[in-house]
CSV table of C-alpha atoms and ligand atoms in Angstrom, one decimal:
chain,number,residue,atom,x,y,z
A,366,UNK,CA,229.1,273.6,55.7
A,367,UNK,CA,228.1,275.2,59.0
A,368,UNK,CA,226.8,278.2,57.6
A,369,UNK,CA,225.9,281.0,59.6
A,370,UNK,CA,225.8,278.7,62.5
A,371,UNK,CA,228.6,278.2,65.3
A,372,UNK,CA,228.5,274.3,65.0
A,373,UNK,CA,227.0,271.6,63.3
A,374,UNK,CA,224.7,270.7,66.2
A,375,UNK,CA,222.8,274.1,66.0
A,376,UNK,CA,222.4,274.1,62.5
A,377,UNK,CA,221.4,270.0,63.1
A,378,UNK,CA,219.1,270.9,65.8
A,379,UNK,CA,217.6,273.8,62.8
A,380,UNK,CA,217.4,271.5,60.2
A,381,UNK,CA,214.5,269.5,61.9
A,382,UNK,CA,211.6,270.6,60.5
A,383,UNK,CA,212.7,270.0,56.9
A,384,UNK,CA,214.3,266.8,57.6
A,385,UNK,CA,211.1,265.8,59.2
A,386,UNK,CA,209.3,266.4,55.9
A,387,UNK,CA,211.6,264.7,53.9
A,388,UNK,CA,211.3,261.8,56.0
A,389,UNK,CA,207.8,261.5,55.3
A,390,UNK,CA,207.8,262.5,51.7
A,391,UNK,CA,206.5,260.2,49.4
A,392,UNK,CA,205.9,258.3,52.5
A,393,UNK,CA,202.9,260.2,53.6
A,394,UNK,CA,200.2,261.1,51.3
A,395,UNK,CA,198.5,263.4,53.7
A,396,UNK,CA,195.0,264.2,51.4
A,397,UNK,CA,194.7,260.4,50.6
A,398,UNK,CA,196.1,260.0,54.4
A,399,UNK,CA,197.9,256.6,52.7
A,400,UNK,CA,201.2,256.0,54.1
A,401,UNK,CA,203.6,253.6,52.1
A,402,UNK,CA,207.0,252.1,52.8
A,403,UNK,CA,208.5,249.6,50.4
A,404,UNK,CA,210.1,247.6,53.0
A,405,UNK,CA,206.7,246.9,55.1
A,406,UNK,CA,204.7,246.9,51.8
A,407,UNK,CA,206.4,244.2,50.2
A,408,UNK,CA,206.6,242.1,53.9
A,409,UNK,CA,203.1,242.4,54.6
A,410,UNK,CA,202.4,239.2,55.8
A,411,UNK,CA,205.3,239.0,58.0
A,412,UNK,CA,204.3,242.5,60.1
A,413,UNK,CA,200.6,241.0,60.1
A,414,UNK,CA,200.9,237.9,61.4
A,415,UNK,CA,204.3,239.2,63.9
A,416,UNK,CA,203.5,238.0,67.7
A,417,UNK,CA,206.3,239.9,68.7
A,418,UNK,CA,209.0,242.8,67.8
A,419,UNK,CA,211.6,243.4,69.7
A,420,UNK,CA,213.9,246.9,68.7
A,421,UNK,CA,217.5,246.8,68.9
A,422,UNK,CA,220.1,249.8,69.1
A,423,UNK,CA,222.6,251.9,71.6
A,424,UNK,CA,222.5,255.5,72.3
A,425,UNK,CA,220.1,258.1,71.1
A,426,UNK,CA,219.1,255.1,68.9
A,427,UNK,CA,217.6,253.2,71.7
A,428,UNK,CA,215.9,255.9,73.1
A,429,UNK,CA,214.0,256.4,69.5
A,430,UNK,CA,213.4,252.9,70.1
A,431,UNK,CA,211.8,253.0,73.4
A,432,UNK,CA,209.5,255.7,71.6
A,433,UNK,CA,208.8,252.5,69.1
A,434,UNK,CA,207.8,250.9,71.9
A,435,UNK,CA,205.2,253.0,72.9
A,436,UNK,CA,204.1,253.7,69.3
A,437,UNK,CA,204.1,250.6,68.0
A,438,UNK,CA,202.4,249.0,71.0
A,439,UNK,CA,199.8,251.3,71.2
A,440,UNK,CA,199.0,251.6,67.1
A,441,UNK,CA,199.5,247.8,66.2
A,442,UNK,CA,199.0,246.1,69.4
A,443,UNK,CA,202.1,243.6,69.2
A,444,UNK,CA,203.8,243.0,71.9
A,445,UNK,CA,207.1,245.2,71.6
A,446,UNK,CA,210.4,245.1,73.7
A,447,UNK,CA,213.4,247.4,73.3
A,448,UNK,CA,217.6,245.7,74.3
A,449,UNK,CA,220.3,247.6,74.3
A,450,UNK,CA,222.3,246.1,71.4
A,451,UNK,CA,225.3,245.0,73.3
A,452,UNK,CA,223.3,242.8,75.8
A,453,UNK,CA,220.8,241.5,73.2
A,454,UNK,CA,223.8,240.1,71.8
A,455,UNK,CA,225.8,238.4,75.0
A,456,UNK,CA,222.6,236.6,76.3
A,457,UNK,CA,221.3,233.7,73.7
A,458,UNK,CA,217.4,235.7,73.4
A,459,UNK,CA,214.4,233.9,72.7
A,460,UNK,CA,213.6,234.1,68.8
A,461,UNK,CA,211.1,232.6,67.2
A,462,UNK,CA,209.8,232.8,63.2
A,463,UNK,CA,207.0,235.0,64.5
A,464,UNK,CA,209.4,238.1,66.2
A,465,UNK,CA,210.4,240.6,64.3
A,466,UNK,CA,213.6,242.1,65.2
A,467,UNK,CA,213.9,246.2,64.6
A,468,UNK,CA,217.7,247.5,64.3
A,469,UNK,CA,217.8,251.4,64.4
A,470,UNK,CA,220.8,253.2,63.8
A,471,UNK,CA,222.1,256.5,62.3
A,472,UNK,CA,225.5,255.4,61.2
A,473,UNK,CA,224.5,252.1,60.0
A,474,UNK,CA,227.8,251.1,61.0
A,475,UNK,CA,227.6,250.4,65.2
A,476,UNK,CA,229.6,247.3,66.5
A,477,UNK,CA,226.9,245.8,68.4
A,478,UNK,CA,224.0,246.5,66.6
A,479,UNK,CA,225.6,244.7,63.4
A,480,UNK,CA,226.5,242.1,66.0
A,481,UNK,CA,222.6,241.9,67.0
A,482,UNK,CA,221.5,241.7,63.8
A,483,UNK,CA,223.7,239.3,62.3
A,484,UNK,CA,222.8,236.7,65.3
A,485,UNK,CA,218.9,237.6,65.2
A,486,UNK,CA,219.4,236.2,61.2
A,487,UNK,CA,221.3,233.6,62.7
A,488,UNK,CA,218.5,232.5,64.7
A,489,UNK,CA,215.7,232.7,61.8
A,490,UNK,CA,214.4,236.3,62.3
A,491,UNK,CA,213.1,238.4,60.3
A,492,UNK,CA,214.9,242.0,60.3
A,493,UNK,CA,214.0,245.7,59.6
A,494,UNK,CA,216.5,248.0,59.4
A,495,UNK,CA,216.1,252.1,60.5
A,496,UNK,CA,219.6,253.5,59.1
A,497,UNK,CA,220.4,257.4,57.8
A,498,UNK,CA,223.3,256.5,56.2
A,499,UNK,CA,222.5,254.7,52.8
A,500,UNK,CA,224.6,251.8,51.7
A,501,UNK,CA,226.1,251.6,55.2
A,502,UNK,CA,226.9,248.0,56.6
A,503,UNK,CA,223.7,247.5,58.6
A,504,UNK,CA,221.4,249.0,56.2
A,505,UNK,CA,223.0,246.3,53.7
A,506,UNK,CA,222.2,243.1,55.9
A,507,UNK,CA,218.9,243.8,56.6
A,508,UNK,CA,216.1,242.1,55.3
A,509,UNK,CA,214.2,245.0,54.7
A,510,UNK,CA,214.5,248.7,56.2
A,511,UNK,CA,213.1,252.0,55.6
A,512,UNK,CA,215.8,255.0,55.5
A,513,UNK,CA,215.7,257.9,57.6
A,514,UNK,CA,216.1,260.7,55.6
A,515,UNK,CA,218.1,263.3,57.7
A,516,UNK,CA,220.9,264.0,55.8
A,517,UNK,CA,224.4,263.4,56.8
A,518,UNK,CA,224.8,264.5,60.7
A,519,UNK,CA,228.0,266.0,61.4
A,520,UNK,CA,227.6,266.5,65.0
A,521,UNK,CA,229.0,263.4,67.3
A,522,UNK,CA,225.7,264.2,69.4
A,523,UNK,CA,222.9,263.2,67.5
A,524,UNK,CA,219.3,265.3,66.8
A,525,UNK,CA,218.0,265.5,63.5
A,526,UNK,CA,218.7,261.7,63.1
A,527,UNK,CA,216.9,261.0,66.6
A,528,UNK,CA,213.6,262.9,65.2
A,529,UNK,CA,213.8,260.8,62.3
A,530,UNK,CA,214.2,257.8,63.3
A,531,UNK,CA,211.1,258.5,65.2
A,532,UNK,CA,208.8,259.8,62.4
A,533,UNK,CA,210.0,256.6,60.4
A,534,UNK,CA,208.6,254.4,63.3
A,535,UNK,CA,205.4,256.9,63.8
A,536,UNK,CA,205.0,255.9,60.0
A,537,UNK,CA,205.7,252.1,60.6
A,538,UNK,CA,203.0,251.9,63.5
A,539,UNK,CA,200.4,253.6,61.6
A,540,UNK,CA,201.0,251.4,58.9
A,541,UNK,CA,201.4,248.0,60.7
A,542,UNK,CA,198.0,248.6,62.7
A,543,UNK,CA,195.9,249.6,59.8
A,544,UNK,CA,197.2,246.5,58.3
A,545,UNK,CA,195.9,244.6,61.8
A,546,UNK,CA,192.6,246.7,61.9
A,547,UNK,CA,194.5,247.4,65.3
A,548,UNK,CA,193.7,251.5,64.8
A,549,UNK,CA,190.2,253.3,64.7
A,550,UNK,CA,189.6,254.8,61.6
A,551,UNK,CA,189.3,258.2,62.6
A,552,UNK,CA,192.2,257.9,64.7
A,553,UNK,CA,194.4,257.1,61.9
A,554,UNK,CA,193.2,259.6,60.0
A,555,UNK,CA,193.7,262.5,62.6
A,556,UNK,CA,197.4,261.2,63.1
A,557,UNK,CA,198.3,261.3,59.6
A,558,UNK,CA,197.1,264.9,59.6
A,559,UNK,CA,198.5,265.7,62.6
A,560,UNK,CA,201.9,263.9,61.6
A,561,UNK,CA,201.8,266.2,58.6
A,562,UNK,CA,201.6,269.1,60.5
A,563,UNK,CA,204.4,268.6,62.6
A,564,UNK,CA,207.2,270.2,60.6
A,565,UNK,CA,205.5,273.5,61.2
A,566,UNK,CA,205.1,273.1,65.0
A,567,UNK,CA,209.0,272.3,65.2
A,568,UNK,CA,209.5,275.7,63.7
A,569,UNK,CA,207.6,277.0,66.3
A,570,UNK,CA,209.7,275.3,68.9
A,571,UNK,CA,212.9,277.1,67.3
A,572,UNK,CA,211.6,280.2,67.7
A,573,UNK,CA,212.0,279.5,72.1
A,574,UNK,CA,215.6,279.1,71.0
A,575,UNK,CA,216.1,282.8,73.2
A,576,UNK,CA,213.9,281.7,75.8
A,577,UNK,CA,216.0,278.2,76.3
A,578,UNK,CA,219.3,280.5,76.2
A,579,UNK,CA,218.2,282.8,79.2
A,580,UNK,CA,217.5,279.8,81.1
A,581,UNK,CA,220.4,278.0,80.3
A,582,UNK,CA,222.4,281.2,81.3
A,583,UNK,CA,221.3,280.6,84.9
A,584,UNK,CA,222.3,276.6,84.9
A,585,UNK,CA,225.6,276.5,83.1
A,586,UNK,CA,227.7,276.1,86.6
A,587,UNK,CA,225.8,273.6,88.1
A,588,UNK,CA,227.1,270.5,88.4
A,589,UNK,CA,224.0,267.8,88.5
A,590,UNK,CA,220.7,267.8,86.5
A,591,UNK,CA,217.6,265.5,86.7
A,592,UNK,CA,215.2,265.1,83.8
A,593,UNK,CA,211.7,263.5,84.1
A,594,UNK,CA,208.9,262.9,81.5
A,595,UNK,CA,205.8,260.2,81.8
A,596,UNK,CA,204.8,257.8,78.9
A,597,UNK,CA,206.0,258.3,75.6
A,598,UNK,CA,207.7,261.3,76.9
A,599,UNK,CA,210.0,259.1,79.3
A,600,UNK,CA,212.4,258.4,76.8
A,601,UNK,CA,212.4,261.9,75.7
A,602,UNK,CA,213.6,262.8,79.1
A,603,UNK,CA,216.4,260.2,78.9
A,604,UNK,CA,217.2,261.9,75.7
A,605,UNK,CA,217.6,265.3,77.0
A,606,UNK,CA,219.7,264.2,79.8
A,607,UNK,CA,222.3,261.9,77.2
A,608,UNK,CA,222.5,265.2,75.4
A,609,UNK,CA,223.5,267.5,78.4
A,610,UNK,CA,226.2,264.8,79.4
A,611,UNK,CA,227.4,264.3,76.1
A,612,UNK,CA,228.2,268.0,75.0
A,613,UNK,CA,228.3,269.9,78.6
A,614,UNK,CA,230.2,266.9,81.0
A,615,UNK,CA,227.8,267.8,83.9
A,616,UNK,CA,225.9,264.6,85.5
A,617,UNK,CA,222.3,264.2,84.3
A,618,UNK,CA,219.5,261.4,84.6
A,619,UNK,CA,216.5,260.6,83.3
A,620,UNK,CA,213.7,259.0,84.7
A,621,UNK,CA,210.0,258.1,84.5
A,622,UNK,CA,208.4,260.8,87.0
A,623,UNK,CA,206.5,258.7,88.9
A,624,UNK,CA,210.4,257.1,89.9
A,625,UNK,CA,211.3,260.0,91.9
A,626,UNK,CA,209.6,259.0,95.0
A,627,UNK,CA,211.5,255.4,94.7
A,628,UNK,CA,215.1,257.5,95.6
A,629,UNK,CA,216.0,260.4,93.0
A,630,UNK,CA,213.8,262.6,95.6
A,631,UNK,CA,216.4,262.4,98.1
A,632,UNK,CA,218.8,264.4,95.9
A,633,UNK,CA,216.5,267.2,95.4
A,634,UNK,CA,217.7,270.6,97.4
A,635,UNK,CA,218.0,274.3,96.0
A,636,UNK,CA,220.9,273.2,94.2
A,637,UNK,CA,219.4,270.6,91.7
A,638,UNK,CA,217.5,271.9,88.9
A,639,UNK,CA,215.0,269.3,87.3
A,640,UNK,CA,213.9,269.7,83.7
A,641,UNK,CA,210.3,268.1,83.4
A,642,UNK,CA,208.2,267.6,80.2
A,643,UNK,CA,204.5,268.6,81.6
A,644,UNK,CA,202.9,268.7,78.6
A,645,UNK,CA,199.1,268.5,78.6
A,646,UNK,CA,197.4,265.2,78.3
A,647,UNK,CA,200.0,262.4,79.3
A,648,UNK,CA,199.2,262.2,83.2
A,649,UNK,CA,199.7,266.3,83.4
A,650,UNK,CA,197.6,266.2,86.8
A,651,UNK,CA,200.5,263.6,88.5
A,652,UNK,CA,203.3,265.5,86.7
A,653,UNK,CA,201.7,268.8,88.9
A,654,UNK,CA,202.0,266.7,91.7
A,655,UNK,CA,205.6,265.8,91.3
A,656,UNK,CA,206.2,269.6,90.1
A,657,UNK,CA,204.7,270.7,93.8
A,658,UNK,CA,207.2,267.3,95.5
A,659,UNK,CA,210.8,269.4,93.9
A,660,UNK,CA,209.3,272.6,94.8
A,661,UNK,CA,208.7,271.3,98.4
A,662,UNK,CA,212.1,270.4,98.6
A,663,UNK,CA,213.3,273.5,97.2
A,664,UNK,CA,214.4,272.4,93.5
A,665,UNK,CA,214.4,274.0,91.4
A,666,UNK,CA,211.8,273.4,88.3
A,667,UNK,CA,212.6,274.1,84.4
A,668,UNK,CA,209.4,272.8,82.4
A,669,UNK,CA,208.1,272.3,79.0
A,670,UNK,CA,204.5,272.8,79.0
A,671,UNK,CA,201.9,273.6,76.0
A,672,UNK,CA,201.2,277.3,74.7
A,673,UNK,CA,198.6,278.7,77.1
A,674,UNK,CA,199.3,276.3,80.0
A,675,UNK,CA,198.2,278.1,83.4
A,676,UNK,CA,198.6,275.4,86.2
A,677,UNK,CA,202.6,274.5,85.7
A,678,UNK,CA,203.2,278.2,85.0
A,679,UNK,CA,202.4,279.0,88.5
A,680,UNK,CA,204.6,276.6,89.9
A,681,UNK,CA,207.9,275.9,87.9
A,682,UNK,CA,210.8,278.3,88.1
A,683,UNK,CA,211.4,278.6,84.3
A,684,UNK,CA,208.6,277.6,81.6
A,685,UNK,CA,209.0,276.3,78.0
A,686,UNK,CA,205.9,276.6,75.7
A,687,UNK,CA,205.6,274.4,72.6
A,688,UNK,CA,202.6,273.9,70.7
A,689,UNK,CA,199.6,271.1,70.8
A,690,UNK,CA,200.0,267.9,69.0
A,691,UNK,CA,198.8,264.6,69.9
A,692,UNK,CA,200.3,262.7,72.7
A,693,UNK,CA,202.0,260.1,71.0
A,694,UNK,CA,203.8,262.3,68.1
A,695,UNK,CA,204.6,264.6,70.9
A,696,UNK,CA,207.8,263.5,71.2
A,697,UNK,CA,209.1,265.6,67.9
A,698,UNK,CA,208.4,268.3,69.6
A,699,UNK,CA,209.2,268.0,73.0
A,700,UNK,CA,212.6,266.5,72.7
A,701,UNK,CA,213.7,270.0,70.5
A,702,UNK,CA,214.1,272.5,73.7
A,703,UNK,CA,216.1,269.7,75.1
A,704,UNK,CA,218.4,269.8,72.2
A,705,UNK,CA,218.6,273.5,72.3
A,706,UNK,CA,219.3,273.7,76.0
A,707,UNK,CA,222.0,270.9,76.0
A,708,UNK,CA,223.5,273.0,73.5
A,709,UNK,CA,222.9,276.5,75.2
A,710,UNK,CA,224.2,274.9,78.5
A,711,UNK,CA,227.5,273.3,76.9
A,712,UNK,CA,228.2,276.3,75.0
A,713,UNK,CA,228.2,279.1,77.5
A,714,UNK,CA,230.6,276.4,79.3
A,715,UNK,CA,232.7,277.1,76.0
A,716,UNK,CA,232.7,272.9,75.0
A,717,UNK,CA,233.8,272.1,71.6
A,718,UNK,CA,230.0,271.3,70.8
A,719,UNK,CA,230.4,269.2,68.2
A,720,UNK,CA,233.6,267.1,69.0
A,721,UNK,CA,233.0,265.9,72.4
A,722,UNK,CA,235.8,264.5,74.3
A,723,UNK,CA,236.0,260.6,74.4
A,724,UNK,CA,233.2,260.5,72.0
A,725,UNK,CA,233.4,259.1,68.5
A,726,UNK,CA,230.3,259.5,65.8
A,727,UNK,CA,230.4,256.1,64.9
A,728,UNK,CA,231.4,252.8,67.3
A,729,UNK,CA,232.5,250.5,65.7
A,730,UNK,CA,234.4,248.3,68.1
A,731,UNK,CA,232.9,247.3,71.1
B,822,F6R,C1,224.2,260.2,71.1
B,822,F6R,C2,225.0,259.4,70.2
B,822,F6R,C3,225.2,258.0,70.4
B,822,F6R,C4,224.7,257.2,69.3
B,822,F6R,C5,225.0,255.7,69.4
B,822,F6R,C6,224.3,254.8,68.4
B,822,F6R,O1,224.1,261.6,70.7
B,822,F6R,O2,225.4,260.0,69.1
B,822,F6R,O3,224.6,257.6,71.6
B,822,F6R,O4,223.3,257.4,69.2
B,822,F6R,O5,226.4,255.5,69.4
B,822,F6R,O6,224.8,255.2,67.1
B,822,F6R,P1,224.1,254.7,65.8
B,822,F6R,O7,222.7,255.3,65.8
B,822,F6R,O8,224.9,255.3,64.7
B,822,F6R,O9,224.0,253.2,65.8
């Protein structure tokens, strides 16, 4: 049931901190800081010895998985590369007994990424599965998986199942490099606590749900958006723009900031707002540069920036704060006042939030 919210994304989009926790429960032992997952536990050897892991999925899915990417690569240090299901499929990939192939999905039930799987097995690979919903078709052909444990998501556009799947694969790259001696002790340590404390900081982000709603009272007619984010926080920008497409039907891209100058700049003029993730760390010196590019140009600049920020306060139109974390879990928090404004934006345009036109919650025909 919705409850006292409008639609199931809100409440979705609210649930987030708890369905963080329960992802890691049991999972993450945060005074011990011992992380355990069955399906990695009892396939040691496999993730150990792995020269390769390529991640599989479609949607928001894929996004989570070019998180993976970044996580994984930087925690274990194997090499990791991230298809979109449907092409992985139609072009005969490279396999060998040493790649591990990663298949994320919420539904457990998406056409291609069954099709992806079931030819990766084909070829000799060894498969993990990322699924929400139990018992569903892919999370059954898998040879191993881990469960996201988000709940059932009601909403077509997906959110809680998106900050799952990337706290499952937080886990999994923690895990995987301590078995590889790939991460510094200390490091480890400080990202299981940190990890742990990350269901509170998402509270925190909810609270900026009024903040986000101003804003997005000031956008809703627009007809064009650009999002940007650098690193691990790339993805998160391609996420936020999926979201404002899916639910609000105005145009939006995503791209690595550093892109802009390569063409998106051209479309910048008083009339396109660009959402940027400026968060401290991650480059934040080169994302005030590209900040000062739009605001040359006259764009106009909505950003998501740490509590006590100072420098991209003083240029960007609209600010965001969110609190601290380190920079590779910071995509759990960063990604939640994109949610909120996709959902802000499409609703003062008075969309049917959760039942998007054309859009089904689970594809399962290609
Ligand atoms: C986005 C969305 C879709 C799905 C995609 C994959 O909000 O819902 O892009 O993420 O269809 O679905 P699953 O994860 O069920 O395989």
């Amino acid at each position: 049931e919705k409850g006292k919210y409008k639609y199931f994304m809100l409440k979705e989009v609210y649930e987030q901190s708890k369905t963080i926790s329960d992802t890691l429960r049991g999972r993450l032992l945060i005074p011990e800081k011992i992380i355990c997952i069955d399906g990695i536990e009892s396939h040691k050897e496999i993730f150990v010895n792995a020269e390769s892991i390529t991640i599989v999925a479609c949607g928001t899915s894929w996004h989570a998985s070019l998180i993976g990417e970044y996580l994984l690569e930087e925690l274990t240090r194997i090499r990791v590369e991230v298809e979109y299901a449907s092409e992985f499929r139609y072009r005969n990939p490279v396999i060998g007994k040493k790649n591990i192939i990663i298949v994320i999905s919420q539904s457990g039930e998406t056409a291609d990424t069954l099709a992806a799987l079931k030819l990766a097995k084909k070829k000799g690979a060894f498969v993990f599965g990322i699924c929400n919903v139990v018992g569903s078709t892919i999370a059954r052909s898998v040879d191993a998986g881990a469960y996201t444990h988000a709940g059932p998501e009601i909403s077509v556009a997906s959110t809680k199942a998106f900050t799952a799947q990337i706290t499952v694969l937080v886990l999994l790259a923690l895990i995987i490099g301590k078995y590889r001696y790939a991460i510094d002790d200390n490091r480890y340590k400080f990202l299981c606590e940190e990890l742990g404390a990350i269901p509170e900081k998402v509270n925190y982000v909810l609270k900026m749900n009024d903040t986000i709603k101003k804003i997005s009272q000031l956008y809703h007619n627009v007809n064009n958006f650009i999002y940007l984010g650098r690193g691990i926080n790339f993805p998160v920008a391609l996420e936020g723009a999926l979201k404002l497409k899916e639910i609000s039907y105005i145009h939006a891209e995503g791209y690595p900031a550093a892109e802009m100058k390569h063409g998106p700049i051209a479309l910048i003029d008083e009339n396109m707002p660009v959402v940027i993730i400026a968060t401290k760390k991650g480059c934040y010196d080169k994302i005030i540069g590209n900040i000062q590019e739009i605001k040359a140009r006259k764009g106009k600049v909505i950003a998501i920036v740490n509590k006590g920020d100072i420098q991209v306060n003083l240029l960007a139109d609209h600010v965001i704060e969110i609190p601290n974390t380190d920079e590779i879990l910071s995509p759990l928090i960063t990604v939640i006042p994109l949610q909120l404004f996709a959902y802000q934006i499409a609703f003062s345009r008075g969309k049917n939030v959760d039942q998007p036109r054309n859009l089904a919650k689970s594809v399962t025909v290609e």
